[in-house]
CSV table of C-alpha atoms and ligand atoms in Angstrom, one decimal:
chain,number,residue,atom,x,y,z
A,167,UNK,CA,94.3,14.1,27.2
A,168,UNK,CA,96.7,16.3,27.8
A,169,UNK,CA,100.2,14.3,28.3
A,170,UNK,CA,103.9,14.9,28.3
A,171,UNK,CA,105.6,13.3,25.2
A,172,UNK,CA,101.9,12.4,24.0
A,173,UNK,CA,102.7,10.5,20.7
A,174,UNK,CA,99.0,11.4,19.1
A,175,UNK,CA,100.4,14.1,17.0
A,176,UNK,CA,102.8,11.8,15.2
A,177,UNK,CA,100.3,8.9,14.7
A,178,UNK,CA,100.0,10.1,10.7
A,179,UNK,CA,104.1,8.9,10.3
A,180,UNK,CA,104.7,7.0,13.5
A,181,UNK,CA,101.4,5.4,13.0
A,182,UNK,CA,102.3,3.6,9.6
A,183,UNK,CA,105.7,2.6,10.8
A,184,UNK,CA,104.5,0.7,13.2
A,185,UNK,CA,101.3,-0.4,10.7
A,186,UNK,CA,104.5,-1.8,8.6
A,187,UNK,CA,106.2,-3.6,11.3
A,188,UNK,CA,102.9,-5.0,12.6
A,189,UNK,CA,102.6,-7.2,9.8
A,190,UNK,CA,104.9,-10.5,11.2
A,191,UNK,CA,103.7,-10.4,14.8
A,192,UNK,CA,101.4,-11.6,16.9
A,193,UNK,CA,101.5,-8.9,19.9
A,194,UNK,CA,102.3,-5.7,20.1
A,195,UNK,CA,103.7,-3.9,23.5
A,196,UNK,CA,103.6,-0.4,24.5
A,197,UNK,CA,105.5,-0.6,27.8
A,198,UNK,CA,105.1,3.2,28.7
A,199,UNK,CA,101.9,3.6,27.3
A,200,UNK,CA,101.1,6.9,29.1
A,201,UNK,CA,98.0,8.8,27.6
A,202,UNK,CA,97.0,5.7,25.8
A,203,UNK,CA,97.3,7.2,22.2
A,204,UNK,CA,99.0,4.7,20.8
A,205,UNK,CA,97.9,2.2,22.1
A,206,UNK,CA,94.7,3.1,21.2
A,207,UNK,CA,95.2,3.6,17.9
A,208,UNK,CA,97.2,-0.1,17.5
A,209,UNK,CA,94.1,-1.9,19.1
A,210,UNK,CA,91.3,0.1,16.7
A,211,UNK,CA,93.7,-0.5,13.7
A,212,UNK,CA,95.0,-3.8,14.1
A,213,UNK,CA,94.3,-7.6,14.3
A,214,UNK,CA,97.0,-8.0,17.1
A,215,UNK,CA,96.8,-8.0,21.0
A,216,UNK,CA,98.2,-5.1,22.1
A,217,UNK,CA,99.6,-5.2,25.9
A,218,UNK,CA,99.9,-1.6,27.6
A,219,UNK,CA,101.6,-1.5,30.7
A,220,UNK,CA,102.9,1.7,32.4
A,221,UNK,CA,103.8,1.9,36.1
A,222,UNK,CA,101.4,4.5,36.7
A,223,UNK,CA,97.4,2.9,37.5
A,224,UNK,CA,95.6,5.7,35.4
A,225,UNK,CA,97.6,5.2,32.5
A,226,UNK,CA,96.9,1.4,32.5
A,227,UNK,CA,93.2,2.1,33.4
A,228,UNK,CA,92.7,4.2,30.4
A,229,UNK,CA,94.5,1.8,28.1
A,230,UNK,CA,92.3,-1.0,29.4
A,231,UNK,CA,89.1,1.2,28.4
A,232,UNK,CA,89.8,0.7,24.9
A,233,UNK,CA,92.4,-2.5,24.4
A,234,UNK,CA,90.5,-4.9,26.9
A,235,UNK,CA,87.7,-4.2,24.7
A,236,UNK,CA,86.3,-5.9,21.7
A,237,UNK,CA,82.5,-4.4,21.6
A,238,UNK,CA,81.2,-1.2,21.5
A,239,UNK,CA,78.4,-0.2,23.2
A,240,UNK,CA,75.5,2.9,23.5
A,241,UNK,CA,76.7,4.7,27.0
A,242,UNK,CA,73.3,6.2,27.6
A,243,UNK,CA,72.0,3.8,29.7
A,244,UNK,CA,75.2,3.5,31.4
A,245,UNK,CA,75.6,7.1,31.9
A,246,UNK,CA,72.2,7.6,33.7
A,247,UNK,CA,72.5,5.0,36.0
A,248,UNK,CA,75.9,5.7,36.9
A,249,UNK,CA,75.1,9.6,37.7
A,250,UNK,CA,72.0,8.6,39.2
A,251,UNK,CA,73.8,6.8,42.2
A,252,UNK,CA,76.7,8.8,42.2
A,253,UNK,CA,73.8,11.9,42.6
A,254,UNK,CA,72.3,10.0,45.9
A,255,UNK,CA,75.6,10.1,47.5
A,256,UNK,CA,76.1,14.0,46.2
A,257,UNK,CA,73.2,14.9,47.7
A,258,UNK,CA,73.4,12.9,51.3
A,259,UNK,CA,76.8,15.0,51.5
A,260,UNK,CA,75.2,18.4,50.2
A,261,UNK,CA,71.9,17.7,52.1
A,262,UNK,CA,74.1,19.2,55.5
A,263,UNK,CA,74.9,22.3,53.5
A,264,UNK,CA,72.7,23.9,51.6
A,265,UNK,CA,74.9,27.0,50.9
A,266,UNK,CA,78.6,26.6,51.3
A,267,UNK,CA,77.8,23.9,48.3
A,268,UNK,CA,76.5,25.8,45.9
A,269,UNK,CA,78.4,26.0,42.5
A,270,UNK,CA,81.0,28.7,42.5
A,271,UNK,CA,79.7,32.2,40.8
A,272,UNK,CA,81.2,32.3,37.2
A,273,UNK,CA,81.1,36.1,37.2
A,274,UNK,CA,83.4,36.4,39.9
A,275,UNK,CA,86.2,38.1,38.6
A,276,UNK,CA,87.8,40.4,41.4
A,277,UNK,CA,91.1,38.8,42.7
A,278,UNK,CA,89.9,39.9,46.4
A,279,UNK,CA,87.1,37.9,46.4
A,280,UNK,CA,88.0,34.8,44.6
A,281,UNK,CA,90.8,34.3,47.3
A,282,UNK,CA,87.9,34.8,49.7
A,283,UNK,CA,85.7,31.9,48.0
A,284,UNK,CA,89.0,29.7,47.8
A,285,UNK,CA,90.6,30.5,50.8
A,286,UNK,CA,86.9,29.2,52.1
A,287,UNK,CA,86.6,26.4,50.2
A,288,UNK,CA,90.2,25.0,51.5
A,289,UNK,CA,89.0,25.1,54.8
A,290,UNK,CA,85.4,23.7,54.4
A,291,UNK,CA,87.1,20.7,52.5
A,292,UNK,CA,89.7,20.2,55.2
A,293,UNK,CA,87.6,20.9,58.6
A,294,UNK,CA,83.8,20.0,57.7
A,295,UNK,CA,83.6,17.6,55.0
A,296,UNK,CA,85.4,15.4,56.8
A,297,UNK,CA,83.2,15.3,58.9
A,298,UNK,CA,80.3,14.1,56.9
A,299,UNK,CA,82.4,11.4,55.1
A,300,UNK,CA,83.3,10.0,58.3
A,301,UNK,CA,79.5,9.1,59.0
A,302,UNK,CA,79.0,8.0,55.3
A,303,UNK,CA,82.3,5.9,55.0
A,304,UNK,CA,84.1,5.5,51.4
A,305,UNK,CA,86.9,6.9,50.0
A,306,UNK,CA,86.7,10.4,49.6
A,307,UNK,CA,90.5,11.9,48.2
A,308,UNK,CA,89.6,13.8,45.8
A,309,UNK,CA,87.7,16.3,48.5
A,310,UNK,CA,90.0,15.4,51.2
A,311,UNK,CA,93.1,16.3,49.0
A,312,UNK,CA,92.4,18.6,46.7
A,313,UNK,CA,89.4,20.0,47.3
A,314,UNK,CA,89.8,23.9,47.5
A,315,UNK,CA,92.6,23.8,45.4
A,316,UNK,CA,92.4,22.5,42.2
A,317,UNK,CA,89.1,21.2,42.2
A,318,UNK,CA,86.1,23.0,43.7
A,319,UNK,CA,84.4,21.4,46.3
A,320,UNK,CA,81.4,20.6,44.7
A,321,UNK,CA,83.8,19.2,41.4
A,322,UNK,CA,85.8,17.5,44.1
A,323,UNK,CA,82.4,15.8,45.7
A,324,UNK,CA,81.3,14.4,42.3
A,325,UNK,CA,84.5,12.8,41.3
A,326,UNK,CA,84.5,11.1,44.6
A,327,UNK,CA,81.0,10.0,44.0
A,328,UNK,CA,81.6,9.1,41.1
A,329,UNK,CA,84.5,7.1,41.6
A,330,UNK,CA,82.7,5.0,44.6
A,331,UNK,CA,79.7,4.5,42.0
A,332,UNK,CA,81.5,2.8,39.4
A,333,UNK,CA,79.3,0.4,37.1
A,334,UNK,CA,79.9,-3.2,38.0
A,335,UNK,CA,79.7,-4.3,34.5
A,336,UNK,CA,83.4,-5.0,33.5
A,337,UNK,CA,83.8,-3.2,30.3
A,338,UNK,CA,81.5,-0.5,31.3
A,339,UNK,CA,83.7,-0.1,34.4
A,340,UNK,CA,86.8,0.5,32.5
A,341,UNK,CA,85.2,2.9,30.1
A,342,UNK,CA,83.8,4.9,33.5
A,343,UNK,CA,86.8,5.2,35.4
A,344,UNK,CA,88.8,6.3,32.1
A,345,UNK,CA,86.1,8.9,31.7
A,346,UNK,CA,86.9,9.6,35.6
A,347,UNK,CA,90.7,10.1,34.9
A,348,UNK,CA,89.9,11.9,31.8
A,349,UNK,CA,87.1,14.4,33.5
A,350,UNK,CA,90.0,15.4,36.7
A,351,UNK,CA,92.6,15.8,34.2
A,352,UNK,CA,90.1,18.6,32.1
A,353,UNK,CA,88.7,20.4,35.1
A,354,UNK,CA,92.3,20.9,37.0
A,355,UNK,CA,92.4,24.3,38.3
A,356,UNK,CA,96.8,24.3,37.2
A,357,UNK,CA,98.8,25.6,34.7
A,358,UNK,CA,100.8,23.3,32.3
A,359,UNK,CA,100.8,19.6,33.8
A,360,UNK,CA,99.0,19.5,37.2
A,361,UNK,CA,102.1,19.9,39.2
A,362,UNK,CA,100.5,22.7,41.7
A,363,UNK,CA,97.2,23.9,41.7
A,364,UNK,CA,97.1,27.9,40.9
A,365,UNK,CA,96.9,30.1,43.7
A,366,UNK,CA,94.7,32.8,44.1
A,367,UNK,CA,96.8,35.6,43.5
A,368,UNK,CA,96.1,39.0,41.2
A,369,UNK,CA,97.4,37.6,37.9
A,370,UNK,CA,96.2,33.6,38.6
A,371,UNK,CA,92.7,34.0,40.4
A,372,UNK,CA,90.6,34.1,37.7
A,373,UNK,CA,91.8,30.9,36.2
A,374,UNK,CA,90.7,29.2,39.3
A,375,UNK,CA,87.1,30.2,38.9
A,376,UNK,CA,87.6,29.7,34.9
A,377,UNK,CA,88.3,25.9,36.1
A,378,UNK,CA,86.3,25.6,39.2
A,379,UNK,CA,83.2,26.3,36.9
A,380,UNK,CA,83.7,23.2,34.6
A,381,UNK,CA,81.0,20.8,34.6
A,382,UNK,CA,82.0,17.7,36.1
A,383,UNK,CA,79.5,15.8,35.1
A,384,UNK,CA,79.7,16.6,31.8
A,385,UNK,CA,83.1,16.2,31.4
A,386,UNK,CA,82.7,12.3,32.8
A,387,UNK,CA,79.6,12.4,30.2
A,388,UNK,CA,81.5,13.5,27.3
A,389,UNK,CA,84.9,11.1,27.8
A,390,UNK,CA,82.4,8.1,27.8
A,391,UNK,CA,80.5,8.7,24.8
A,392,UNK,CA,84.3,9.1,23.1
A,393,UNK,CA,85.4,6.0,24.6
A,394,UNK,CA,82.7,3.8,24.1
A,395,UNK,CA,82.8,4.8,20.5
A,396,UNK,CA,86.0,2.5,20.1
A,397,UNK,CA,87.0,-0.8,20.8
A,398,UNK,CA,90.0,-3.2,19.7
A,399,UNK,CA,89.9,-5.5,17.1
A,400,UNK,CA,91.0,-8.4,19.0
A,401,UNK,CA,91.1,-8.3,23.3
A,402,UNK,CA,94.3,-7.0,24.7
A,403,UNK,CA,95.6,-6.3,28.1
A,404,UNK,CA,96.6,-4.0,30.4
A,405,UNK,CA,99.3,-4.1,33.0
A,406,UNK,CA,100.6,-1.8,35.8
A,407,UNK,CA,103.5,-1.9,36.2
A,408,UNK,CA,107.5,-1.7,35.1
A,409,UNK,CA,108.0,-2.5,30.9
A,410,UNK,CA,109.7,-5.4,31.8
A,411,UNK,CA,106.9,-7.2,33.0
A,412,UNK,CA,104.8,-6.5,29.7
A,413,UNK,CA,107.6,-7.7,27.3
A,414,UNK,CA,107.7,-10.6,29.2
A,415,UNK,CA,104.7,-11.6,28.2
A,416,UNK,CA,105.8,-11.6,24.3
A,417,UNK,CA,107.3,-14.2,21.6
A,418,UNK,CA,110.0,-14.3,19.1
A,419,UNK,CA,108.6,-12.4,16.2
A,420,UNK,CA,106.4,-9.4,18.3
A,421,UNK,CA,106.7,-6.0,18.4
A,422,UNK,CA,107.2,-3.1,21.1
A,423,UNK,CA,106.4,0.4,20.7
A,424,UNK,CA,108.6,2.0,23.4
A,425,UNK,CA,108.3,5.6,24.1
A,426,UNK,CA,109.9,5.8,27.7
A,427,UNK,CA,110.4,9.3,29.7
A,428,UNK,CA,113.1,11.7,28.5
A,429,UNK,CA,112.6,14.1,31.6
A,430,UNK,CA,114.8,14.2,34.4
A,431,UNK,CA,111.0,14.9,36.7
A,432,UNK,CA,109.2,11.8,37.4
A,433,UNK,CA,105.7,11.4,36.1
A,434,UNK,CA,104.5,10.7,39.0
A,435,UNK,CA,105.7,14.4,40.4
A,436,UNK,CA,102.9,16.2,38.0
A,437,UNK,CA,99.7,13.4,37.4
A,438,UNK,CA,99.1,12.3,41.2
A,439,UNK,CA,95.6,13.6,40.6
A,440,UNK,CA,94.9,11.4,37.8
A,441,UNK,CA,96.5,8.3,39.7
A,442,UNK,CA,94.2,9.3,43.0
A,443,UNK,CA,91.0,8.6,41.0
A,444,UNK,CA,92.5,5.7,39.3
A,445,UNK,CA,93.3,4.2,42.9
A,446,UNK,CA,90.9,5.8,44.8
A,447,UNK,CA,92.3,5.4,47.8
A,448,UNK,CA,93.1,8.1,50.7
A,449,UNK,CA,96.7,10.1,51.4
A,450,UNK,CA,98.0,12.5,53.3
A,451,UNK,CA,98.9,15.4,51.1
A,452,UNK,CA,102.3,17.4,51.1
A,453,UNK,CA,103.6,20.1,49.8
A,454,UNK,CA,102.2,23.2,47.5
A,455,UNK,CA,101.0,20.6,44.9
A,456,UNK,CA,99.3,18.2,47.7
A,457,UNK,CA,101.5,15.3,45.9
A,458,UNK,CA,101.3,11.9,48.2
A,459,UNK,CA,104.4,11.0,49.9
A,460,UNK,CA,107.2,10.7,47.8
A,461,UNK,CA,106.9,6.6,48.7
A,462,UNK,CA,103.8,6.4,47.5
A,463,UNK,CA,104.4,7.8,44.0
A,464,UNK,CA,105.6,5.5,41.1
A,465,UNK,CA,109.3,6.3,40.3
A,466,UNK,CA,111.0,5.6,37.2
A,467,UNK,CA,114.8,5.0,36.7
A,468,UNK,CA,114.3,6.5,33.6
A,469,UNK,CA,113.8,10.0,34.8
A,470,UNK,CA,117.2,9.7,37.4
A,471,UNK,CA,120.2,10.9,35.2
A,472,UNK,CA,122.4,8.2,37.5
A,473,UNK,CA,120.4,5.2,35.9
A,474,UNK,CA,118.7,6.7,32.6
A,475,UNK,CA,121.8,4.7,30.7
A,476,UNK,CA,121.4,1.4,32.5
A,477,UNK,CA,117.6,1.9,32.5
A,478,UNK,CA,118.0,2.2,28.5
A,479,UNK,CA,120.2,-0.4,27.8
A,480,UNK,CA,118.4,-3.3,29.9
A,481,UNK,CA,115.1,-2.2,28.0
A,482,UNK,CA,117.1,-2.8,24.5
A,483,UNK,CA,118.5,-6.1,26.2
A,484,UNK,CA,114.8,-7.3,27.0
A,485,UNK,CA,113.6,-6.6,23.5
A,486,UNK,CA,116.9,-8.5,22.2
A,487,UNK,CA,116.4,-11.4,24.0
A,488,UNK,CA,113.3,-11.9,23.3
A,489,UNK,CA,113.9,-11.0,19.5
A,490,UNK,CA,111.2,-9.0,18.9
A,491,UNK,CA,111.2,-5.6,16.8
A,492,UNK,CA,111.1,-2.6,18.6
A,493,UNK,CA,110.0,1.0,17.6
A,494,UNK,CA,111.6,3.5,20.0
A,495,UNK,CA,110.5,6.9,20.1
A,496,UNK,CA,113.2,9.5,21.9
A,497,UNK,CA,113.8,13.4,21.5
A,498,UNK,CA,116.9,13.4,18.6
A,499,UNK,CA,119.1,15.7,21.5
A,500,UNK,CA,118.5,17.7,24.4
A,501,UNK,CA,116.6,15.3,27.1
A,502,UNK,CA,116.9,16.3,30.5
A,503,UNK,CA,117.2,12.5,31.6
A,504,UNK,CA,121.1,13.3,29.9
A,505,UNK,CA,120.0,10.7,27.2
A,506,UNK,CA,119.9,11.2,23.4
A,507,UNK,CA,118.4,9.1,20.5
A,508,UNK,CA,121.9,8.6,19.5
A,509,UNK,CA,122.4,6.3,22.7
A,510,UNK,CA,119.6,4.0,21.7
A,511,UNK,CA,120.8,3.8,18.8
A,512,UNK,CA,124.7,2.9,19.8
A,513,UNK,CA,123.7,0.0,21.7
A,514,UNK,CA,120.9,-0.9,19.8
A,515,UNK,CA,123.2,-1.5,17.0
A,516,UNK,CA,124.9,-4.4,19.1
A,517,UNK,CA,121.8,-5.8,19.9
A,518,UNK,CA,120.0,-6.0,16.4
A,519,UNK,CA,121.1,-6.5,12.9
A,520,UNK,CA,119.0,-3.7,12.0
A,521,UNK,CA,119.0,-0.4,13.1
A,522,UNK,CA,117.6,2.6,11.4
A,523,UNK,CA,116.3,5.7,12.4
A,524,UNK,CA,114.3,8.5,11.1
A,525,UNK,CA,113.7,12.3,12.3
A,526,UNK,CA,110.3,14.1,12.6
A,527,UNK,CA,109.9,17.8,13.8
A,528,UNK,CA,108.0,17.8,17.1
A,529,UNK,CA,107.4,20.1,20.4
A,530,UNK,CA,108.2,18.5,23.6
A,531,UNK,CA,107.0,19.7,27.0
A,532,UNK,CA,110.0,20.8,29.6
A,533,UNK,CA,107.4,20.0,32.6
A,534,UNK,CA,106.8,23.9,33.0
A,535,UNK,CA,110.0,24.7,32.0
A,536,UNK,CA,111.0,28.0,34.2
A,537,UNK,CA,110.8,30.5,32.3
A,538,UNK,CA,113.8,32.5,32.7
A,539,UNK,CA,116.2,29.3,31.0
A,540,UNK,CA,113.9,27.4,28.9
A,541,UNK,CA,110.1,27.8,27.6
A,542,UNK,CA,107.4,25.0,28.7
A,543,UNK,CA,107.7,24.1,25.2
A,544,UNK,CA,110.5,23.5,22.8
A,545,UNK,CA,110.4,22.5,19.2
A,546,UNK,CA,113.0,19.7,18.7
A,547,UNK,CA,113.8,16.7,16.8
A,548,UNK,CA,111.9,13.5,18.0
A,549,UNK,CA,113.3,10.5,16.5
A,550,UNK,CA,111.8,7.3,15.6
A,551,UNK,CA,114.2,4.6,15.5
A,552,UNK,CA,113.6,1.1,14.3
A,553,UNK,CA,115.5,-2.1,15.8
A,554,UNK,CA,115.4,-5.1,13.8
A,555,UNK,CA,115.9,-8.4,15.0
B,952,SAM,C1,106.9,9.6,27.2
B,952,SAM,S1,105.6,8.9,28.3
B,952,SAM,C2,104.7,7.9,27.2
B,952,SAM,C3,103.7,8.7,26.4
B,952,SAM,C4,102.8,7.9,25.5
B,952,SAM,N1,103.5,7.1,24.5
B,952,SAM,C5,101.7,8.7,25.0
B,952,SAM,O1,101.6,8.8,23.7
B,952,SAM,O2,101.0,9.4,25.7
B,952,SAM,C6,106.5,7.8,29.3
B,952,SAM,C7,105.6,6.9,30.2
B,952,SAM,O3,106.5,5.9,30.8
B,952,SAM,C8,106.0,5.6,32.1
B,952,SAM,N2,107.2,5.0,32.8
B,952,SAM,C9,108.3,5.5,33.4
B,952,SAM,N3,109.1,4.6,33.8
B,952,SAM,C10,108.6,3.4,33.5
B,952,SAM,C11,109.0,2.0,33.6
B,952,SAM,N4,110.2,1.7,34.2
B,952,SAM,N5,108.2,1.0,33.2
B,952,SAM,C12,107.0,1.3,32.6
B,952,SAM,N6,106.6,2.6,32.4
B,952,SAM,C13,107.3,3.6,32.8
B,952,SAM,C14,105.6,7.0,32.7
B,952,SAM,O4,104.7,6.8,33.7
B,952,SAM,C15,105.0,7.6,31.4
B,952,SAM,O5,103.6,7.4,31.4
């Protein structure tokens, strides 16, 4: 999945640090476990429990799809019966229209018309579905929100299907509404990190209808044959919710992986889409990217550059106290949260008798970045620093 600060490309060094440091302990926590990677990779590749929290639900939910997990399993059957239902519903709502439904033209290509089909499909979604749902009952946000924008209607309609359809078997149901946040992060009609949908305008239209004609289905389809491929050696957990709540669950002697924001944007700002599947519950939409209210989103001190500091130094107290190891991973300079990895490390060193760090080249995402002061992407430093107990 795409992810700011996803840690998957530096699995092949960070990956055996944290192999290394695995050894003496019994858990291992990834308090900001974001896109899963790592956590992932710890629950395939060790004999540990691994506990993933994050304060954002889709994060935890796709963590819990493989740490939770000790078995694999063959999706087919899963896969069929869970379209099959989520199909019934489909139709019941496309039954009533039989042509503003159909799937968007893939040869559209002049900017005219595409801002025709969307400006359409924004007001069938807001006015007439609606409608519809009300007689059906369910949750429908996905249509209600963002249908028209950055999903197409009929995408929109089959992620909400989907995501009221969800197998009752509890593994399975993990795995499926994984696949779920997986299959709206792939088919979001929006450039860089889902902030705001594109808008159909001469240079951006035709990435709307480049988007809108992604199979949903067989993006669900495709994220749960990769997920039920893997499983963790021994059953973890997932939590939702702030880091200190996972590392309270650890002993003397366990590890943490902590890898928490460097960005002065909260999270929650640029994957509401992800976290409306995950709960799949209804909002009221506002603003250009059709965000829920700012209440409503998951905010992280972390990403204020009043309380970064503090923020940092409590999660360095928590990890003393409890004298566990901890792996932190932080841009070496340059984090718009005003932090550096040299602050870690400052305090760190009157925490633990131990502190070493060591520098790999990496690209971090600027959320967007605004092109006339700084690109989307930058190639820095990213260090990994090691606190020992
Ligand atoms: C740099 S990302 C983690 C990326 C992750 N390691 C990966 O490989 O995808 C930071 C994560 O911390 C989460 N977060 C922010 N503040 C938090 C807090 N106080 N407690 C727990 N998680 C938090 C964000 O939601 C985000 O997913």
């Amino acid at each position: 999945m795409k992810y700011m600060g996803h840690k998957g490309k530096m699995l092949p060094i960070l990956g055996d640090i944290l192999l290394h440091y695995a050894d003496g302990s019994e858990r291992i926590a990834d308090p900001f476990c974001g896109s899963a990677a790592v956590s992932w990779f710890l629950a395939e590749n060790t004999d540990k429990e691994i506990i993933s929290g994050d304060i954002q639900s889709f994060a935890v939910a796709r963590a819990r799809a493989v740490v939770e997990r000790t078995e694999y399993f063959a999706p087919d059957q899963m896969i069929k019966s869970w379209f099959e239902r989520a199909n019934v519903l489909v139709e019941q709502v496309a039954g009533h229209f039989p042509n503003n439904l159909r799937s968007i033209e893939p040869n559209l290509t002049e900017p005219k018309q595409i801002k025709q089909v969307v400006t359409q499909s924004r007001k069938f979604c807001r006015d007439v579905l609606p409608v519809v749902f009300n007689d059906l009952g369910g949750a429908w946000p996905i249509s209600k929100a963002y249908g028209g924008y950055y999903y197409s209607p009929v995408q929109a309609l089959i992620f909400d299907a989907l995501r009221q359809c969800l197998p009752s078997q509890t593994n399975m149901r993990k795995v499926a509404l994984a696949a779920l946040v997986e299959a709206v992060s792939r088919a979001a009609a929006a450039p860089g990190h889902t902030a705001q949908p594109f808008q159909p305008t001469a240079s951006s239209a035709k990435y709307i209808i480049e988007a809108w004609t992604r199979n949903s289905w067989n993006l669900a389809k495709n994220a749960v044959e990769e997920m039920s491929n893997r499983a963790a050696m021994v059953k973890g957990k997932g939590i939702v919710g702030d880091f200190r709540k996972t590392i309270a669950r650890l002993n003397k002697g366990d590890l943490v992986f902590a890898d928490p924001p460097y960005s002065s944007v909260h999270y929650s700002r640029f994957y509401h889409a992800l976290e409306t599947v995950a709960r799949g519950v209804e909002f009221e939409p506002e603003g250009r990217g059709r965000y829920p209210s700012i209440d409503d989103r998951p905010s992280s001190e972390f990403s204020k550059k009043t309380t970064a500091m503090n923020a940092a130094k409590q999660l360095l107290d928590e990890c003393s106290e409890k004298q566990a190891t901890l792996i932190l991973t932080f841009p070496t300079t340059g984090a718009s949260n005003g932090l550096e990895a040299n602050d870690y490390v400052e305090y760190g060193r009157t925490l633990f008798s131990d502190v070493h760090m060591e520098e790999v080249e990496s690209d971090f995402s600027t959320l967007g970045g605004n092109k006339k002061h700084r690109e989307a992407r930058q190639v820095c430093n990213e260090s990994i620093i090691c606190f020992v107990p």
